[in-house]
Short mmCIF file of C-alpha atoms and ligand atoms in Angstrom, two decimals:
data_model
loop_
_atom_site.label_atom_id
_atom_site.label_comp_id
_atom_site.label_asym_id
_atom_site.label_seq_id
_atom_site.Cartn_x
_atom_site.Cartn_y
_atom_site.Cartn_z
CA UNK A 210 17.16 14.69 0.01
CA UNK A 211 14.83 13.83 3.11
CA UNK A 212 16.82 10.43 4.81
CA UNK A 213 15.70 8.78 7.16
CA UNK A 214 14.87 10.60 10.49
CA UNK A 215 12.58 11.19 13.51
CA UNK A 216 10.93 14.60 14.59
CA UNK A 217 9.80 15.74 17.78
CA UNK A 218 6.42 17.87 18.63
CA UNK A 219 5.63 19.51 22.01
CA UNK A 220 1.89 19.87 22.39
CA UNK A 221 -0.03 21.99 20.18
CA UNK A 222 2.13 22.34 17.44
CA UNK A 223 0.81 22.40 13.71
CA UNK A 224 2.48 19.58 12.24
CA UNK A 225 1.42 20.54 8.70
CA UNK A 226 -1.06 22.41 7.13
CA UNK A 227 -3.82 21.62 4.51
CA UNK A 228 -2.74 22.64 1.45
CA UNK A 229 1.16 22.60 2.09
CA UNK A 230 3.15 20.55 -0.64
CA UNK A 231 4.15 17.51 1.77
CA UNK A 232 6.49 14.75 0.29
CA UNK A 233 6.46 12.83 3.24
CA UNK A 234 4.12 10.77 5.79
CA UNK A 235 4.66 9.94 9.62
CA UNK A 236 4.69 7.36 11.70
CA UNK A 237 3.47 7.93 15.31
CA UNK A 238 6.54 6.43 17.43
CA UNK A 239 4.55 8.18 20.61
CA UNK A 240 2.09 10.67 21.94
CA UNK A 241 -0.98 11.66 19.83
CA UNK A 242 -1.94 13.66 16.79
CA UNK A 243 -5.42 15.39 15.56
CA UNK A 244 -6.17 15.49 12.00
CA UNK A 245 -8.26 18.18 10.90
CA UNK A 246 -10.08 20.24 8.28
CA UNK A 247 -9.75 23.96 8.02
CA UNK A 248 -12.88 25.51 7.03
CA UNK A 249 -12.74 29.68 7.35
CA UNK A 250 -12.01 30.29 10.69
CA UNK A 251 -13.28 26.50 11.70
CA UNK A 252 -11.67 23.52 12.40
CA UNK A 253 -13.53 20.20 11.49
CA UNK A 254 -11.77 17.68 13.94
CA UNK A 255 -11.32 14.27 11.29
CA UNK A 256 -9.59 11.89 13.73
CA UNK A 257 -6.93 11.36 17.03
CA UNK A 258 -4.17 9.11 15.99
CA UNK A 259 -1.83 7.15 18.17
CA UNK A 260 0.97 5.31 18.24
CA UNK A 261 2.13 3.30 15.59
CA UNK A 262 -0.63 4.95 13.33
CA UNK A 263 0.25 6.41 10.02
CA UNK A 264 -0.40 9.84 8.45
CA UNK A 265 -0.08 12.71 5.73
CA UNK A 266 0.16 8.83 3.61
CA UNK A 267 -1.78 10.47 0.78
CA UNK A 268 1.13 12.78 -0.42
CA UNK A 269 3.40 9.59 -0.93
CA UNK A 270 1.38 8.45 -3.32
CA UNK A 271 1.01 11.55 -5.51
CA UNK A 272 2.05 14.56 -5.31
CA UNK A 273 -1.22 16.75 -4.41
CA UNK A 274 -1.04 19.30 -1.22
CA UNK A 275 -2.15 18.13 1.51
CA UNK A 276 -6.26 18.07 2.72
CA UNK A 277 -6.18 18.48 5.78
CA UNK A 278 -4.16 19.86 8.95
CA UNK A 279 -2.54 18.17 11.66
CA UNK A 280 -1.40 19.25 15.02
CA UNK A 281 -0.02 17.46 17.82
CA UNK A 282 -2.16 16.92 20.99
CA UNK A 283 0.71 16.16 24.01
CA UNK A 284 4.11 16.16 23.13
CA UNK A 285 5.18 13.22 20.09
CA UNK A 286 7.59 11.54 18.34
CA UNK A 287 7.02 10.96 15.13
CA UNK A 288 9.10 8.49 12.40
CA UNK A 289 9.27 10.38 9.15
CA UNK A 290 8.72 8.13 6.11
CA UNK A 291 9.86 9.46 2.92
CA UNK A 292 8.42 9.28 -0.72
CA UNK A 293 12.02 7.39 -1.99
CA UNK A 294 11.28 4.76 0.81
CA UNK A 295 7.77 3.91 -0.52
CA UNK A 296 8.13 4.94 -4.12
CA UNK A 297 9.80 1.40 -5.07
CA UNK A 298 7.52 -0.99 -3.15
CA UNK A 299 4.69 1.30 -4.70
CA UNK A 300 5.47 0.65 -8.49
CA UNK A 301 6.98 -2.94 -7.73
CA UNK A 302 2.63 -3.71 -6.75
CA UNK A 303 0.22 -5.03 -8.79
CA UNK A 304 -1.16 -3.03 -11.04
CA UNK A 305 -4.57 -3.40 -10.17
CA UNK A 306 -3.60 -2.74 -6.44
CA UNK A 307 -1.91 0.35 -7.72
CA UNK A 308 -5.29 1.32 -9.54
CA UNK A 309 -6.98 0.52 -6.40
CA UNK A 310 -4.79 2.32 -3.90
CA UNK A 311 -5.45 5.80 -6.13
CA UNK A 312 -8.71 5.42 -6.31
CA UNK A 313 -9.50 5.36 -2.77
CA UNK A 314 -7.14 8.27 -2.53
CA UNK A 315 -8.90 10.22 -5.02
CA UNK A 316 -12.20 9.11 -2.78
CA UNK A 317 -10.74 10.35 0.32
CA UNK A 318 -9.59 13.40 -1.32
CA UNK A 319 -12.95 14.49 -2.42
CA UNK A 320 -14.50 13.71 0.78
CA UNK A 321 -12.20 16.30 2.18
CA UNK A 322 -13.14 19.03 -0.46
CA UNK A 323 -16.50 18.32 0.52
CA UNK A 324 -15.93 18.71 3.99
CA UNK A 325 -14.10 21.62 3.35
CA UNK A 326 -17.13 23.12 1.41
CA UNK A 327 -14.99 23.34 -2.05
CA UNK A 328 -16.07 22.12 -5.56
CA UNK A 329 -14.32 18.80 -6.57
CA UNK A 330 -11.10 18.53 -7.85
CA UNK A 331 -11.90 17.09 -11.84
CA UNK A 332 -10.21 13.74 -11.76
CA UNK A 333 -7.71 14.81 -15.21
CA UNK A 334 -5.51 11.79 -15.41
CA UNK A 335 -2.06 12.82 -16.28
CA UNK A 336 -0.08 10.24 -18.56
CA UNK A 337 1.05 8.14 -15.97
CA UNK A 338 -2.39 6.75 -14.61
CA UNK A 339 -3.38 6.93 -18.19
CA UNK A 340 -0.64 3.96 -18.40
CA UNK A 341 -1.64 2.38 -15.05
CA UNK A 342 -5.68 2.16 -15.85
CA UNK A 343 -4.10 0.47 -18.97
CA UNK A 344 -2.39 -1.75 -17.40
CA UNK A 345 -4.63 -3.22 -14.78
CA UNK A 346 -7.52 -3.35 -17.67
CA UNK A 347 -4.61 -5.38 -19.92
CA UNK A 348 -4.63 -7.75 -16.60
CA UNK A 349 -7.79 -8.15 -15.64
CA UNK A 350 -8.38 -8.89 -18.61
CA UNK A 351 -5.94 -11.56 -19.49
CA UNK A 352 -6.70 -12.70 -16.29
CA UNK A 353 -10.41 -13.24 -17.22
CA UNK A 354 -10.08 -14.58 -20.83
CA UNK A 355 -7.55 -17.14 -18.80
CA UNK A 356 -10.50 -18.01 -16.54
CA UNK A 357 -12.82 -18.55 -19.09
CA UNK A 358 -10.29 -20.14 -21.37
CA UNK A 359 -9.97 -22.58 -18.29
CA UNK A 360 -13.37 -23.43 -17.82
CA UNK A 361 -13.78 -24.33 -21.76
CA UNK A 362 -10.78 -26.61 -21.07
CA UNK A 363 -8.95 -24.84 -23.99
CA UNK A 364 -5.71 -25.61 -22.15
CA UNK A 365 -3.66 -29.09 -22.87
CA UNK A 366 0.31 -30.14 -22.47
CA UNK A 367 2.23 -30.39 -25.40
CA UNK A 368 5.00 -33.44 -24.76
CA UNK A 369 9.18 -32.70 -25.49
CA UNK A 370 10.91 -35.93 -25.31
CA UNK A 371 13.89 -36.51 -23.00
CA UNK A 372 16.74 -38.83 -24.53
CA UNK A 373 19.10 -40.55 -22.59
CA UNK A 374 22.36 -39.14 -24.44
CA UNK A 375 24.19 -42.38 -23.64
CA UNK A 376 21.71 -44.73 -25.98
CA UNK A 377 20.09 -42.09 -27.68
CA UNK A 378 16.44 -43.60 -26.44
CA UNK A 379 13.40 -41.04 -25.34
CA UNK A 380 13.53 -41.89 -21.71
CA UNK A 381 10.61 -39.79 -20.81
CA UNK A 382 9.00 -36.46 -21.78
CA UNK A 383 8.19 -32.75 -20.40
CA UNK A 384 4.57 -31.90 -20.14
CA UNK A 385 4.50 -28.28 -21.03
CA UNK A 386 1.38 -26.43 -21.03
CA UNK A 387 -0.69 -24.33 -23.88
CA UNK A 388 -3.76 -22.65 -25.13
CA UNK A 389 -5.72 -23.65 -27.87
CA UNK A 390 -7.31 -20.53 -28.90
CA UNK A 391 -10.35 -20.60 -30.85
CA UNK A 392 -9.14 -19.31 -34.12
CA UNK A 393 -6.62 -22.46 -33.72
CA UNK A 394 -3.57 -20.84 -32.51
CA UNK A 395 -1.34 -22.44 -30.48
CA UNK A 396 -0.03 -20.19 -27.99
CA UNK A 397 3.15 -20.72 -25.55
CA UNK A 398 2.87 -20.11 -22.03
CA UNK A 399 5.65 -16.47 -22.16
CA UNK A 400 2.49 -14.06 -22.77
CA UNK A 401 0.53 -15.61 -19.52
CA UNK A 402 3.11 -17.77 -17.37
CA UNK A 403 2.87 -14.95 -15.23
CA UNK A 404 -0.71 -13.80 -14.96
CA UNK A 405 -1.49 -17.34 -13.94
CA UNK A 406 1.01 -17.27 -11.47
CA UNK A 407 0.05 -14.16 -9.93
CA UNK A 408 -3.43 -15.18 -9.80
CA UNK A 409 -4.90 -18.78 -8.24
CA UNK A 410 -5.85 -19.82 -11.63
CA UNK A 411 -2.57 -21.53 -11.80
CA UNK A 412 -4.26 -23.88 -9.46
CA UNK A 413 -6.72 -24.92 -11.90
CA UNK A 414 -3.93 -24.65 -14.39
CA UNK A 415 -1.39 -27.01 -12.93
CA UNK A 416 -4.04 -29.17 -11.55
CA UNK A 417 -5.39 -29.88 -15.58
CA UNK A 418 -1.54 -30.55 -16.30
CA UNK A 419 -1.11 -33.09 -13.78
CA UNK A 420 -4.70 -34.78 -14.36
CA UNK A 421 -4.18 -34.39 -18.41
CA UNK A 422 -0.27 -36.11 -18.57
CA UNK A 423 -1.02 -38.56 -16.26
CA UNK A 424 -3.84 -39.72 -18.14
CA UNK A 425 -1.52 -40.29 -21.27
CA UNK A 426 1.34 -41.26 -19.34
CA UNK A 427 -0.18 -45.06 -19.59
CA UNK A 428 -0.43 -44.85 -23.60
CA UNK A 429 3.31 -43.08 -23.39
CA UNK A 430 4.89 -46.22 -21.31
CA UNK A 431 3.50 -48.94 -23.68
CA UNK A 432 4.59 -47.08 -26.91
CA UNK A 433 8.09 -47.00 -25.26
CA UNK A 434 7.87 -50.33 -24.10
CA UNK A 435 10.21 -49.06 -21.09
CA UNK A 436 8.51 -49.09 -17.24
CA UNK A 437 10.93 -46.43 -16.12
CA UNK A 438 9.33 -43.99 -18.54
CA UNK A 439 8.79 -40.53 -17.05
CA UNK A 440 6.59 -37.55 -17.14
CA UNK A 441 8.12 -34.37 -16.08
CA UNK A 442 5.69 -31.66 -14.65
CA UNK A 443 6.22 -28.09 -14.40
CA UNK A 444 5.07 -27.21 -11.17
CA UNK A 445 4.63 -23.17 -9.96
CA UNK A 446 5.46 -22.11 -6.55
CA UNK A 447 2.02 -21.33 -5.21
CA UNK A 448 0.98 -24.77 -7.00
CA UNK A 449 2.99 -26.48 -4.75
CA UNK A 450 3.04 -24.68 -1.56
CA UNK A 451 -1.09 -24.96 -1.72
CA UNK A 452 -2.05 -27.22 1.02
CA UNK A 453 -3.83 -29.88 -0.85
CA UNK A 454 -1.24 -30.11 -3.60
CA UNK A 455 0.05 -33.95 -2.57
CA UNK A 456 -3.25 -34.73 -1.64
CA UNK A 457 -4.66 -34.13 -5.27
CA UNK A 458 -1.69 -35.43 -7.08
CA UNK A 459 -2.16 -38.64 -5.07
CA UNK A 460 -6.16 -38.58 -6.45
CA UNK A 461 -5.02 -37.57 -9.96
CA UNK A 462 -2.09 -40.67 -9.87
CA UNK A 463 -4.86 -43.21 -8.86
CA UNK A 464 -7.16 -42.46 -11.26
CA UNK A 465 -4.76 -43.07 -13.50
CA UNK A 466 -2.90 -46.06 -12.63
CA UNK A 467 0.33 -44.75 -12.43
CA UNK A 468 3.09 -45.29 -10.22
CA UNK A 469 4.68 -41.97 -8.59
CA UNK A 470 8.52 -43.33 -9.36
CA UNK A 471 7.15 -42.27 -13.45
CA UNK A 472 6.38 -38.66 -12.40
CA UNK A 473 9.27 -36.06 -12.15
CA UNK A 474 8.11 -32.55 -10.71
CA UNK A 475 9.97 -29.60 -12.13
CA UNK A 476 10.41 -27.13 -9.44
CA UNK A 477 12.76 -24.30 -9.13
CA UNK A 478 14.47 -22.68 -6.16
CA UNK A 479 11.06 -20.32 -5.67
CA UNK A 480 9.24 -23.06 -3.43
CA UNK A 481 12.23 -22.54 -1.04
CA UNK A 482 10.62 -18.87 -0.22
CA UNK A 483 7.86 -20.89 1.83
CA UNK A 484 10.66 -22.16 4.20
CA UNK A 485 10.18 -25.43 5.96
CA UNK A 486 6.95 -25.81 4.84
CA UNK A 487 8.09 -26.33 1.32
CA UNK A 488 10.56 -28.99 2.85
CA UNK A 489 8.32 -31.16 4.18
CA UNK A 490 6.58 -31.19 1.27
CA UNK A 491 9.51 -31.99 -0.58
CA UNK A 492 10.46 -34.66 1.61
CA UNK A 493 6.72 -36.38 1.76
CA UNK A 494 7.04 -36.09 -2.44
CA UNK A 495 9.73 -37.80 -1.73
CA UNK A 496 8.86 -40.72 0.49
CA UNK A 497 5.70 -41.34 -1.80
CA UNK A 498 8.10 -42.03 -4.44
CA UNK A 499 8.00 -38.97 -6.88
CA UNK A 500 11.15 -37.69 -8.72
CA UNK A 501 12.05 -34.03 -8.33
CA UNK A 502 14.34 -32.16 -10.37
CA UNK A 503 15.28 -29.04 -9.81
CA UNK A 504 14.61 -26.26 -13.00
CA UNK A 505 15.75 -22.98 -13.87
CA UNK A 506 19.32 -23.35 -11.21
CA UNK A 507 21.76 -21.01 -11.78
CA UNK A 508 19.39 -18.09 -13.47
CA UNK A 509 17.46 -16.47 -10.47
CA UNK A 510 18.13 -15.58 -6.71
CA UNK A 511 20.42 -19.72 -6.58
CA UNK A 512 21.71 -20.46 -3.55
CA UNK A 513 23.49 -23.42 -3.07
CA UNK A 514 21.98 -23.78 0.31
CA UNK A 515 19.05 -24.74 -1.08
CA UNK A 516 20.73 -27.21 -3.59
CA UNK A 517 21.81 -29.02 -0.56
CA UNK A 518 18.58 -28.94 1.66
CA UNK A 519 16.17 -30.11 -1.51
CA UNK A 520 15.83 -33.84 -1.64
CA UNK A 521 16.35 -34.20 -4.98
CA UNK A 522 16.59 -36.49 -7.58
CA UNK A 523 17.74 -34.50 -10.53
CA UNK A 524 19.15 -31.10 -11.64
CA UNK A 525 18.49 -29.28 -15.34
CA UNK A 526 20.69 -26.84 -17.19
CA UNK A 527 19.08 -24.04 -17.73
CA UNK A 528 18.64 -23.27 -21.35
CA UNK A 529 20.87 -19.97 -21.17
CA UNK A 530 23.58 -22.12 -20.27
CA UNK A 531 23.15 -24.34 -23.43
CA UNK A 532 23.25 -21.78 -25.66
CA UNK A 533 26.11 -19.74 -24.49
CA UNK A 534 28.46 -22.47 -23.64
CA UNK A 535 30.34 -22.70 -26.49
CA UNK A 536 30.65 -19.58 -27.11
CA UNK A 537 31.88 -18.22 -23.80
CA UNK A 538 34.44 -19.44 -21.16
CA UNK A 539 32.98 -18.22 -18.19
CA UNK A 540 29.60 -20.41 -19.26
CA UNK A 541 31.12 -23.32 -19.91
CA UNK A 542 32.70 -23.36 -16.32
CA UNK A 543 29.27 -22.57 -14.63
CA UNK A 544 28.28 -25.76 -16.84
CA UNK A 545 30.92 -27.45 -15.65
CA UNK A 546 30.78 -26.39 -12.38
CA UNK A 547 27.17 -27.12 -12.11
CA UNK A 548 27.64 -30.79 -13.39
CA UNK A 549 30.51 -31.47 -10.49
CA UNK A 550 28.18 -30.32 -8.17
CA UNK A 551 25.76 -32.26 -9.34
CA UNK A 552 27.77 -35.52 -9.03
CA UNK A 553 28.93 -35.06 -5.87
CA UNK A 554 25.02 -34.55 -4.43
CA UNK A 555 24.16 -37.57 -6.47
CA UNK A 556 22.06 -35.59 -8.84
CA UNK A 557 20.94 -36.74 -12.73
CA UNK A 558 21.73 -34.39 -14.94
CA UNK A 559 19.09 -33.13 -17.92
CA UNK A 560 20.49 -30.42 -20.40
CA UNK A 561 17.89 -28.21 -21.85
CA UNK A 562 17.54 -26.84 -25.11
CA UNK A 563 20.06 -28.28 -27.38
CA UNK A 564 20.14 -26.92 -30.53
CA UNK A 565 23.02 -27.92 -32.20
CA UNK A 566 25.45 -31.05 -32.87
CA UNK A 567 28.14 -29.17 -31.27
CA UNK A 568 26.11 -28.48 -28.09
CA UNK A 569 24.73 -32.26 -27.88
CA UNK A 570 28.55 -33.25 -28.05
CA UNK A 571 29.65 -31.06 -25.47
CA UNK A 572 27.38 -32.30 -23.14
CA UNK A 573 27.79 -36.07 -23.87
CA UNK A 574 31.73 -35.34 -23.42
CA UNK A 575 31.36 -33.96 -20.16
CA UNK A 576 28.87 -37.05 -19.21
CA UNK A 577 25.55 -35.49 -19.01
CA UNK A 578 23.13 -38.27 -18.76
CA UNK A 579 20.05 -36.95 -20.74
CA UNK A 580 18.97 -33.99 -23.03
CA UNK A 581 16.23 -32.24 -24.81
CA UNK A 582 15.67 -29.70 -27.17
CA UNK A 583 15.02 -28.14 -30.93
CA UNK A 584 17.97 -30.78 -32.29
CA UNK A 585 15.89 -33.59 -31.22
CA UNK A 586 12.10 -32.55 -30.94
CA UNK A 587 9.87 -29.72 -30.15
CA UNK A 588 7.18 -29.91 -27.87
CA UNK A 589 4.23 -31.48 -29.73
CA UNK A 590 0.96 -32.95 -28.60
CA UNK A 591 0.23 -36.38 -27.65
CA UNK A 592 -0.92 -38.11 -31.07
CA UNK A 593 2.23 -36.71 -32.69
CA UNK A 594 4.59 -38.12 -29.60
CA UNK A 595 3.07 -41.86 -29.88
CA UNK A 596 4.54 -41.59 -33.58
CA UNK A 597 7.78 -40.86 -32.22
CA UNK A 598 10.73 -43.60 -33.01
CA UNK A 599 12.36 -44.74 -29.48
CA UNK A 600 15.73 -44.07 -31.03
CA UNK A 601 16.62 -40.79 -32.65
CA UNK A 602 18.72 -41.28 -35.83
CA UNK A 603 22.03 -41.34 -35.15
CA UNK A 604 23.67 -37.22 -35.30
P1 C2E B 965 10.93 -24.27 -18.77
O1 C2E B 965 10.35 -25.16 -17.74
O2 C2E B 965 12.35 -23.86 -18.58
O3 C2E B 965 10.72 -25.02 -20.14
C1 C2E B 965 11.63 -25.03 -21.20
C2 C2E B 965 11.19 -24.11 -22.30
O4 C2E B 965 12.16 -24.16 -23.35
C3 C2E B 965 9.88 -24.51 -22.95
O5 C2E B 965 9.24 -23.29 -23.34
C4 C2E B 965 10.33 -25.28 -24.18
O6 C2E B 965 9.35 -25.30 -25.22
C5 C2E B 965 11.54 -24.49 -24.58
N1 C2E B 965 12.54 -25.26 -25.34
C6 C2E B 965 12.79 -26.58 -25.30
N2 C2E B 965 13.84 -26.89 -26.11
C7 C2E B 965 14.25 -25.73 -26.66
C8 C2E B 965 15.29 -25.40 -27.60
O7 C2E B 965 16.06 -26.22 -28.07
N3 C2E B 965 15.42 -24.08 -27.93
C9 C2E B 965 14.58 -23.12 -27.43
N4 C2E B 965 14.77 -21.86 -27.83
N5 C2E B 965 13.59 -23.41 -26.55
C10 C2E B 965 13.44 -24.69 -26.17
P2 C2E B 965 7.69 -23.08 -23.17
O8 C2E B 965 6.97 -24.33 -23.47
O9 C2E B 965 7.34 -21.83 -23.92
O10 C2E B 965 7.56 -22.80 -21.61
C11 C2E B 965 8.13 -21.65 -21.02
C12 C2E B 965 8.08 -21.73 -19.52
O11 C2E B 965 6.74 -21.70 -19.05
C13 C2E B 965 8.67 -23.01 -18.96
O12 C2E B 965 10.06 -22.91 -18.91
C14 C2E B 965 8.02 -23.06 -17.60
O13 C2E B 965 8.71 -22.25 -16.69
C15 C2E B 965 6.67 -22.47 -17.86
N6 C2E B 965 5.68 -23.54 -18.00
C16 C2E B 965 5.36 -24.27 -19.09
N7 C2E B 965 4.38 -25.15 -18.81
C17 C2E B 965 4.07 -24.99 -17.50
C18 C2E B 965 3.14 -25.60 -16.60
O14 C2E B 965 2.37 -26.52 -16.93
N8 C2E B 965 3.13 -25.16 -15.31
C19 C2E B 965 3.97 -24.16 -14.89
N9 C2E B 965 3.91 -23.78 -13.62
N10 C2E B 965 4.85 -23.55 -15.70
C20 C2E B 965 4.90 -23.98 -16.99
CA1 CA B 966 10.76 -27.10 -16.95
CA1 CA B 967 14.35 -24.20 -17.54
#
């Protein structure tokens, strides 16, 4: 198996030759390389590369002989960069990037064969980029049914109340967001979560959440008759790293006549990625009075580092904590590890999805100050919320 390595050239030396089977590229450490086409007895120079320029790139991507020749002009150092090195970072891209890389390779390809005076390869699509075309047409196209869906405003938060497991009283609610389809489905963000994140639309998307539960938040206090009610927000990490994101949650709070200590953002450990950017932003969120809780800990890439740096005001238990917590030791001690923690940074706690008397108990042993999930409520929209009793019966 080729590792990684470096090869030396002295001047004039065929590097490779069109039509060899290469499986790897190079990168020009020093000295200079010609790229050219092999035509009968003719040479049709292509290009002079130098250093720290790339190529025999094509062959990483698939496996097709090489289309042209390359020969050193003075003496070189090349880096040699395998297939295995690329071949990860290759499948781990988009796949419309993916769709996009092979087509300008097929492009290039062809312009070669033309150069080279031969017919054109037929482009026969093997299984694989069967699969691929597949699955950049799946997400373009959920990606442009989720634009238009946008635009027709066929998007609206759906409200779980948070109880306070100490009186049993809804203390506040989780704004959580989902599609209206025309045929009147009602579908939950898992199919498309993802698309919007990978895309800007979850700009427009988080942006209608904020402007949408802050508008009800008004209608939500009163029917609770408690001031310290509170919306919590979902917010994604390009959402908040975006540079106007205070800016328009500031706009969206005034027109509604809300008061920032009522809104709780729901961030997880993501944001972090942005460095101190996100910080400051966490600490202006902060100073303006908003609540931030901290979602998803303990299930992705957690460091603890960040636990400590994040100003904030309250941590959740994960879901996959809830559920397995009586049924496994080593869960229960994460859970109980997470709520020392917790105490000691001056945290709230809020468990998520509680299912079951046994789980609601566990949690109120252990001192968890507030809960949601299917044993209380499901999310539901707004008309159904403002029905809601304050108190849940007693379990
Ligand atoms: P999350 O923030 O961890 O939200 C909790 C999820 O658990 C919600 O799923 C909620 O409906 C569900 N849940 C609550 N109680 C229970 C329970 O007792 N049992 C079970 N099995 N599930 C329970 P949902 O609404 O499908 O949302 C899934 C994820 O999508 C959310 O996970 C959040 O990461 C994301 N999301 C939802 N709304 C938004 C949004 O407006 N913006 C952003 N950026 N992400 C959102
Ligand atoms: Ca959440
Ligand atoms: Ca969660």
């Amino acid at each position: 198996m080729a590792t990684h390595h470096k090869k030396t050239f002295a001047a004039n030396e065929i590097i490779f030759r069109q039509g060899d089977l290469g499986d790897c590229a190079y990168l020009i450490e020093s000295g200079r390389v010609s790229v050219f086409i092999e035509k009968g007895n003719e040479e049709i120079p292509l290009k002079i590369l130098g250093e720290g320029e790339v190529f025999g790139e094509m062959s990483l991507i698939d496996s097709i002989p090489r289309s042209a020749s390359c020969r050193s002009v003075d003496r070189c150092s090349l880096i040699v960069v395998t297939k295995d090195q690329l071949i990860d970072r290759i499948k781990s891209a988009d796949p419309v990037v993916r769709l996009l890389m092979k087509a300008l390779l097929e492009r290039l390809r062809d312009q070669n064969a033309i150069l080279r005076n031969e017919a054109l390869a037929p482009s026969l699509p093997g299984d694989q980029s069967v699969f691929e075309k597949q699955e950049a047409l799946q997400k373009m196209s959920l990606e442009n049914r989720l634009a238009s869906a946008l635009d027709e405003d066929e998007f609206t938060p759906y409200y779980q109340p948070i109880y306070s497991l100490k009186t049993k009283n809804i203390v506040g609610c989780e704004a959580l967001i989902r599609w209206l389809g025309k045929d009147g489905k009602i579908i939950s963000p898992a199919s498309y979560i993802d698309a919007l994140e990978d895309s800007s639309l979850i700009l427009q998307a988080g942006q209608m959440m904020i402007d949408k539960s802050l508008r009800d938040l008004p209608d939500l206090i009163s029917q609770f008759k408690n001031s310290d009610f509170f919306v919590s927000i979902n917010v994604g990490g390009r959402q908040f790293s975006h540079p106007d994101f205070l800016a328009k949650l500031e706009e969206s709070r005034n027109r509604a006549q809300v008061s920032s200590h009522q809104i709780k953002l729901e961030l997880t450990e993501r944001i972090m990625m942005n460095g101190p950017l996100a910080l400051a932003t966490l600490r202006e969120c902060r100073l303006k009075g908003y609540k931030l809780a901290l979602d998803d800990f303990g299930t992705g890439f957690s460091s603890l580092q960040y636990l400590t740096q994040m100003p904030l005001s309250d941590l959740k238990i994960d879901r996959s904590f809830t559920s397995r917590m009586n049924q496994d030791q080593k869960s229960l001690s994460i859970v109980q590890t997470l709520i020392h923690m917790a105490r000691l940074l001056g945290l709230s706690l809020i468990a998520e999805g509680i299912e079951t008397l046994d789980q609601l108990k566990s949690f109120e042993a252990m001192g968890v100050e507030m809960g949601q999930g299917y044993y209380f409520e499901k999310p539901m929209p707004i008309e159904a919320f403002l029905q809601l009793q304050s108190q849940v019966k007693a379990g």
